Amino acid sequence: MRLIRLENPPTILGSAAVGSKKEFEGPLGADLDLHDETGTFGMDTWEKSESEMQRIVLNLALAKAKCETAELDAIFAGDLLNQCVGSAYGLLSFGKPFFGLYGACSTFAEAAILGSMLVSAGYFHKVATVSSSHFCSAERQFRFPLEYGGQRTPTAQWTATAAGSFILGKEGEGPYITEVMAGRIIDGGIKDANNMGAAMAPAAIDTLLAYFEESGNSPDAFDRILTGDLGREGVLITLELMKREGYDLTRVYNDCGLLLFGGKSQDVHCGGSGCGCSASVISGHIMKRFHSGEFHDVLYLATGALMNADSTKQGSSIPGIAHLVHISSHK
């Protein structure tokens, strides 16, 4: 059994989402708690900008949760940069026990799984989860210098300059994290670093099939099933292959990479990506729908491409992973 039903579901006490001008100009701009027009967040390097995003978003989440930093038992955080320096520098000033995580674009769900299990088990009372990405720092590390101006392939995705944060607690009125499922590493044989959706889709399908089989739930039990971030290419693959397995997701399924940006009008090709993409969508847009009563049950499935710049240059295929978190308004 991979599915874990949390005996004492932790409450999402507060959440926050931040982004840059491009994210603010997208369809979900109104759901951001803060945005920076320049994308620098007052810093002089892109990497420092990403760290500052994490500092800002955690402070916002703490304020919304009416929680002091001193009340946190630990912080679970990650980003796309080598050795997770975006998180390490950004969260340094909080002075709390720190778990640095790397799951590529699945990092926010990974943090939520680990944090919620430890709160549910009683080891921690309150924890924070944070993840971020920055278009410019990711381009520098994984692709080309911005000045190069390289063409992007049609299946490429746009790394979001965004961050999201949850404050999880043992007590509270909800919404709650009620079920979690850690993903397996799945290699579909895709070697194209400009087609992450196709590389990650097999992992999303693997986790979804395992969840439906073990939980006994059907897709119709949810207001939304959200992946993050398969983009248009990965979404089409997932819908088709899930349908072949007997699951029609069309009524409830969407992808955070498609939701965050405005498609052709913002020229993001196949959609958004990055650790901050689904983190900001879930922490902002989705949580607001829970608080308004529009949503009661959401299955959040964050997908990650487990590669680096060297592995693709060496011709290795790109394994994927998909971590699942069930968010519900009732225990």
Coordinates of C-alpha atoms in Angstrom, one line a residue, residues 93-279:
S93 CA 17.0 34.4 8.9
F94 CA 14.1 32.4 10.3
G95 CA 16.5 30.3 12.4
K96 CA 14.3 27.2 12.4
P97 CA 15.1 23.5 11.8
F98 CA 15.3 23.1 8.0
F99 CA 14.7 20.2 5.7
G100 CA 16.0 21.1 2.2
L101 CA 14.2 19.1 -0.5
Y102 CA 14.6 18.5 -4.1
G103 CA 11.9 16.9 -6.2
A104 CA 12.1 19.3 -9.2
C105 CA 8.5 20.6 -9.9
S106 CA 7.1 18.1 -7.4
T107 CA 8.9 19.7 -4.4
F108 CA 5.9 21.6 -2.9
A109 CA 3.8 18.3 -2.7
E110 CA 6.9 16.5 -1.3
A111 CA 7.2 19.1 1.4
A112 CA 3.4 18.9 2.1
I113 CA 3.6 15.1 2.4
L114 CA 6.6 15.1 4.8
G115 CA 5.3 18.0 6.9
S116 CA 1.8 16.7 7.2
M117 CA 2.9 13.2 8.2
L118 CA 5.1 14.5 11.0
V119 CA 2.3 16.8 12.3
S120 CA -0.2 14.1 12.1
A121 CA 2.1 11.7 14.0
G122 CA 2.5 14.3 16.8
Y123 CA 6.2 14.9 16.3
F124 CA 5.7 18.5 15.2
H125 CA 2.9 20.9 16.2
K126 CA 3.3 23.5 13.4
V127 CA 5.5 23.4 10.3
A128 CA 5.9 25.5 7.1
T129 CA 6.3 24.3 3.6
V130 CA 7.8 26.6 0.9
S131 CA 9.0 26.2 -2.7
S132 CA 10.0 28.6 -5.4
S133 CA 11.3 29.0 -8.9
H134 CA 12.6 31.9 -11.0
F135 CA 12.6 32.0 -14.7
C136 CA 16.0 33.8 -14.9
S137 CA 17.9 31.7 -12.4
A138 CA 16.5 28.5 -14.0
E139 CA 17.5 29.6 -17.5
R140 CA 21.0 30.3 -16.3
Q141 CA 21.3 26.9 -14.6
F142 CA 19.5 24.6 -17.1
R143 CA 19.4 26.3 -20.5
F144 CA 21.1 29.4 -21.9
P145 CA 22.1 32.8 -20.7
L146 CA 19.2 35.2 -21.2
E147 CA 21.3 37.3 -23.6
Y148 CA 21.7 34.4 -25.9
G149 CA 18.1 34.7 -27.0
G150 CA 17.7 31.0 -28.1
Q151 CA 14.5 29.8 -29.8
R152 CA 12.2 27.7 -27.7
T153 CA 10.6 24.5 -29.1
P154 CA 6.8 24.2 -29.3
T155 CA 6.8 21.6 -26.4
A156 CA 8.9 23.8 -24.1
Q157 CA 7.4 25.3 -20.9
W158 CA 8.0 28.6 -19.1
T159 CA 9.6 28.5 -15.7
A160 CA 7.3 30.5 -13.3
T161 CA 8.9 33.3 -11.2
A162 CA 6.7 32.4 -8.2
A163 CA 6.6 30.9 -4.8
G164 CA 4.1 29.3 -2.5
S165 CA 3.8 28.4 1.2
F166 CA 1.6 26.5 3.6
I167 CA 1.5 26.7 7.4
L168 CA 0.4 23.3 8.7
G169 CA -0.9 22.8 12.2
K170 CA -2.2 20.1 14.4
E171 CA -5.4 22.1 15.3
G172 CA -7.6 24.3 13.2
E173 CA -10.8 24.5 11.2
G174 CA -9.5 23.3 7.8
P175 CA -9.0 22.8 5.0
Y176 CA -7.1 19.6 5.9
I177 CA -4.5 17.3 4.3
T178 CA -6.2 14.0 4.7
E179 CA -4.4 11.6 2.4
V180 CA -0.9 11.5 0.8
M181 CA 0.9 9.2 -1.6
A182 CA 4.6 9.4 -2.4
G183 CA 5.5 8.9 -6.1
R184 CA 7.8 6.3 -7.6
I185 CA 10.6 7.2 -10.0
I186 CA 9.2 6.3 -13.5
D187 CA 11.3 6.5 -16.7
G188 CA 9.3 6.7 -19.9
G189 CA 12.4 6.9 -22.0
I190 CA 12.0 10.5 -23.0
K191 CA 15.3 12.3 -23.6
D192 CA 14.1 15.7 -24.9
A193 CA 14.7 18.3 -22.2
N194 CA 12.3 20.6 -24.0
N195 CA 9.4 18.1 -23.5
M196 CA 9.1 17.8 -19.8
G197 CA 5.4 17.1 -20.0
A198 CA 5.9 13.9 -21.9
A199 CA 8.7 12.9 -19.5
M200 CA 6.6 13.4 -16.4
A201 CA 3.2 12.1 -17.6
P202 CA 4.1 8.4 -17.0
A203 CA 4.8 9.2 -13.3
A204 CA 1.5 11.1 -13.0
I205 CA -0.4 8.2 -14.5
D206 CA 1.4 5.7 -12.2
T207 CA 0.5 7.6 -9.1
L208 CA -3.1 8.3 -10.1
L209 CA -3.8 4.7 -11.0
A210 CA -2.3 3.5 -7.7
Y211 CA -4.4 6.1 -5.8
F212 CA -7.7 5.2 -7.4
E213 CA -7.1 1.5 -6.9
E214 CA -6.1 1.8 -3.3
S215 CA -8.5 4.5 -2.2
G216 CA -11.6 3.2 -4.0
N217 CA -12.4 6.8 -5.0
S218 CA -13.3 7.8 -8.5
P219 CA -12.4 11.0 -10.3
D220 CA -15.9 12.3 -9.7
A221 CA -15.3 12.4 -6.0
F222 CA -13.2 15.5 -6.5
D223 CA -13.9 19.1 -7.4
R224 CA -10.6 19.2 -9.2
I225 CA -7.7 16.9 -9.9
L226 CA -4.7 19.1 -10.5
T227 CA -1.3 18.1 -11.9
G228 CA 1.7 20.5 -11.7
D229 CA 3.2 21.0 -14.2
L230 CA 2.6 18.7 -17.2
G231 CA 1.7 21.5 -19.6
R232 CA -0.4 21.0 -22.6
E233 CA 1.6 18.1 -24.0
G234 CA 1.7 16.2 -20.7
V235 CA -2.0 16.8 -20.1
L236 CA -3.1 15.3 -23.4
I237 CA -0.9 12.2 -22.8
T238 CA -2.3 11.8 -19.3
L239 CA -6.0 12.2 -20.3
E240 CA -5.6 9.7 -23.2
L241 CA -3.7 7.0 -21.2
M242 CA -6.0 7.4 -18.1
K243 CA -9.0 6.9 -20.4
R244 CA -7.5 3.7 -21.8
E245 CA -7.3 2.5 -18.1
G246 CA -11.0 3.3 -17.6
Y247 CA -10.8 6.7 -16.0
D248 CA -12.3 9.7 -17.7
L249 CA -10.8 12.8 -16.1
T250 CA -12.1 15.4 -18.5
R251 CA -14.7 16.9 -16.1
V252 CA -12.4 17.5 -13.1
Y253 CA -8.9 17.6 -14.5
N254 CA -6.6 20.6 -15.0
D255 CA -2.9 21.4 -14.8
C256 CA -1.3 24.2 -12.8
G257 CA 1.0 25.0 -15.7
L258 CA -2.0 25.7 -17.9
L259 CA -3.9 27.7 -15.2
L260 CA -1.1 30.1 -14.3
F261 CA -0.5 31.7 -17.7
G262 CA -2.7 32.9 -20.5
G263 CA -1.6 30.5 -23.2
K264 CA -0.9 32.2 -26.6
S265 CA -1.4 35.7 -25.2
Q266 CA 1.6 35.2 -22.9
D267 CA 3.7 33.1 -25.3
V268 CA 4.6 30.3 -22.8
H269 CA 4.3 27.6 -25.4
C270 CA 3.1 24.4 -23.5
G271 CA 2.5 26.2 -20.2
G272 CA 4.2 27.0 -17.0
S273 CA 6.6 24.9 -14.9
G274 CA 9.0 25.2 -12.0
C275 CA 8.8 24.5 -8.3
G276 CA 6.9 27.8 -7.8
C277 CA 4.3 27.1 -10.5
S278 CA 2.0 24.6 -8.7
A279 CA 3.1 26.0 -5.3

